[in-house]
């Protein structure tokens, strides 16, 4: 929404940040959860893990690679990485026990076959923000505005939270 060319596709006026979702860690349901509460704890957990599933060739993978760089473990993590083509595959290989840890956006990791360990520590976190705005050429502006207004209600906020995201 900060890019002028992209912003031109939306009607003039305010935008609404609907939800934020950060990077997180999950394990197979029932598996022990490592401590990831601090950057040092996350680093230790990543180095101890036999294998890690993610999507290196994605925007999220790029963010995770930057975290590995900041922790000074980028080279060591390459050998542990089990690259997957889709978020569903990240979940599947960890659920089947083919990888020990799943690293991805929290909303992807919040599924029955995985136990969420938690978000990356605040110092390492990079949130994706979901923003709503009316389309510049919308033919149903009142309905679109009503939907955006609904996304601020307690019912919608409850769903957002249940999917591993933070409202607003």
Coordinates of C-alpha atoms in Angstrom, one line a residue:
X1 CA 0.0 0.0 0.0
X2 CA 3.1 2.3 0.1
X3 CA 3.8 1.8 -3.6
X4 CA 2.2 4.5 -5.7
X5 CA 1.6 2.2 -8.7
X6 CA -0.1 -0.4 -6.5
X7 CA -2.0 2.1 -4.5
X8 CA -3.5 3.5 -7.8
X9 CA -5.7 0.4 -8.0
X10 CA -7.5 1.4 -4.8
X11 CA -10.0 4.2 -4.0
X12 CA -8.7 7.3 -2.3
X13 CA -9.2 7.2 1.4
X14 CA -8.0 5.3 4.4
X15 CA -6.9 1.7 4.5
X16 CA -7.3 -0.7 7.3
X17 CA -4.7 -3.1 8.6
X18 CA -6.7 -6.3 9.2
X19 CA -4.1 -8.7 10.5
X20 CA -0.4 -9.3 11.1
X21 CA 1.3 -12.6 10.9
X22 CA 4.8 -13.4 11.8
X23 CA 7.3 -16.1 11.4
X24 CA 6.9 -19.1 13.6
X25 CA 8.0 -22.6 14.5
X26 CA 6.0 -25.8 14.7
X27 CA 6.6 -29.5 15.4
X28 CA 4.7 -32.6 14.7
X29 CA 1.7 -32.9 17.0
X30 CA 2.8 -34.4 20.3
X31 CA 6.5 -33.9 19.7
X32 CA 8.6 -32.1 22.3
X33 CA 8.7 -28.3 21.8
X34 CA 12.1 -26.6 21.8
X35 CA 12.7 -23.3 23.6
X36 CA 12.7 -20.5 21.1
X37 CA 12.0 -17.7 23.5
X38 CA 15.1 -15.7 22.8
X39 CA 17.4 -15.3 19.7
X40 CA 20.0 -17.6 21.4
X41 CA 17.4 -20.2 22.3
X42 CA 16.0 -20.2 18.7
X43 CA 19.6 -20.5 17.4
X44 CA 20.2 -23.5 19.7
X45 CA 16.9 -25.1 18.7
X46 CA 17.7 -24.7 15.0
X47 CA 21.2 -26.1 15.3
X48 CA 19.9 -29.1 17.4
X49 CA 17.2 -30.0 14.9
X50 CA 18.0 -32.8 12.5
X51 CA 15.9 -31.2 9.7
X52 CA 13.8 -28.1 9.0
X53 CA 11.0 -27.7 6.5
X54 CA 10.2 -24.4 4.8
X55 CA 10.0 -22.8 1.4
X56 CA 13.4 -21.1 0.7
X57 CA 12.3 -19.9 -2.7
X58 CA 9.5 -17.6 -1.3
X59 CA 9.2 -14.2 0.4
X60 CA 8.8 -16.0 3.7
X61 CA 11.9 -18.2 2.9
X62 CA 13.8 -15.0 2.2
X63 CA 12.8 -13.6 5.6
X64 CA 13.9 -16.8 7.3
X65 CA 17.2 -16.8 5.5
X66 CA 17.8 -13.3 6.9
X67 CA 17.2 -14.6 10.4
X68 CA 19.7 -17.4 9.8
X69 CA 22.2 -14.7 8.6
X70 CA 21.6 -12.6 11.7
X71 CA 22.1 -15.7 13.9
X72 CA 25.3 -16.6 12.1
X73 CA 24.0 -20.0 11.1
X74 CA 23.1 -19.7 7.4
X75 CA 25.7 -22.2 6.1
X76 CA 24.9 -24.8 8.8
X77 CA 21.2 -24.5 8.1
X78 CA 21.6 -25.3 4.4
X79 CA 22.3 -29.0 5.2
X80 CA 19.2 -29.2 7.5
X81 CA 16.8 -27.6 5.1
X82 CA 14.1 -29.7 3.5
X83 CA 12.8 -27.3 0.9
X84 CA 9.1 -27.6 0.0
X85 CA 7.1 -26.3 -2.9
X86 CA 4.0 -25.1 -1.0
X87 CA 2.9 -24.2 2.5
X88 CA 0.8 -27.4 2.6
X89 CA 3.9 -29.5 1.9
X90 CA 5.7 -27.7 4.8
X91 CA 2.9 -28.9 7.1
X92 CA 2.8 -32.4 5.6
X93 CA 6.4 -33.3 5.9
X94 CA 6.5 -32.2 9.5
X95 CA 3.2 -34.0 10.3
X96 CA 4.6 -37.2 8.8
X97 CA 7.9 -36.9 10.8
X98 CA 10.0 -36.4 7.6
X99 CA 11.2 -33.1 9.0
X100 CA 11.6 -32.1 12.7
X101 CA 10.7 -28.4 12.6
X102 CA 8.4 -26.3 10.3
X103 CA 9.4 -22.7 9.8
X104 CA 6.8 -20.5 8.2
X105 CA 4.1 -17.9 8.8
X106 CA 2.1 -18.6 11.9
X107 CA -1.2 -18.8 10.1
X108 CA 0.1 -21.7 8.0
X109 CA 1.4 -23.6 11.1
X110 CA -1.9 -23.4 13.0
X111 CA -3.3 -26.8 11.9
X112 CA -4.3 -30.0 13.8
X113 CA -1.3 -32.1 12.7
X114 CA 1.2 -29.7 14.1
X115 CA 1.8 -28.1 17.5
X116 CA 2.9 -24.5 17.3
X117 CA 6.0 -23.8 19.3
X118 CA 5.6 -20.1 18.9
X119 CA 6.6 -17.0 17.1
X120 CA 10.2 -16.1 16.4
X121 CA 11.6 -13.8 19.1
X122 CA 10.6 -10.2 18.8
X123 CA 14.2 -9.1 17.9
X124 CA 14.1 -11.4 14.8
X125 CA 10.4 -11.1 13.9
X126 CA 9.2 -9.8 10.5
X127 CA 5.5 -9.4 10.2
X128 CA 3.4 -9.6 7.0
X129 CA 0.5 -7.1 7.2
X130 CA -2.8 -7.8 5.5
X131 CA -4.5 -4.5 4.6
X132 CA -8.0 -3.8 3.2
X133 CA -9.1 -0.9 1.0
X134 CA -11.8 -0.3 -1.5
X135 CA -10.9 -1.1 -5.1
X136 CA -10.7 2.0 -7.4
X137 CA -13.2 0.5 -9.9
X138 CA -15.5 -1.4 -7.4
X139 CA -19.1 -1.5 -8.5
X140 CA -20.3 -2.5 -5.0
X141 CA -18.6 0.1 -2.8
X142 CA -21.3 -0.2 0.0
X143 CA -20.9 -4.0 0.1
X144 CA -17.1 -3.8 0.1
X145 CA -17.1 -1.2 2.9
X146 CA -19.5 -3.3 4.9
X147 CA -17.2 -6.3 4.5
X148 CA -14.2 -4.2 5.6
X149 CA -16.2 -2.9 8.6
X150 CA -17.1 -6.6 9.5
X151 CA -13.4 -7.4 9.6
X152 CA -13.1 -5.1 12.7
X153 CA -15.8 -6.9 14.6
X154 CA -15.3 -9.2 17.6
X155 CA -16.4 -12.2 15.5
X156 CA -13.9 -11.5 12.8
X157 CA -11.1 -10.8 15.3
X158 CA -11.8 -14.1 16.9
X159 CA -11.3 -15.9 13.6
X160 CA -8.1 -13.9 12.9
X161 CA -6.7 -14.9 16.3
X162 CA -7.7 -18.5 15.9
X163 CA -5.6 -18.6 12.6
X164 CA -2.4 -17.6 14.4
X165 CA -2.6 -13.9 13.4
X166 CA -2.7 -10.7 15.4
X167 CA -5.6 -8.3 14.6
X168 CA -4.8 -4.9 13.2

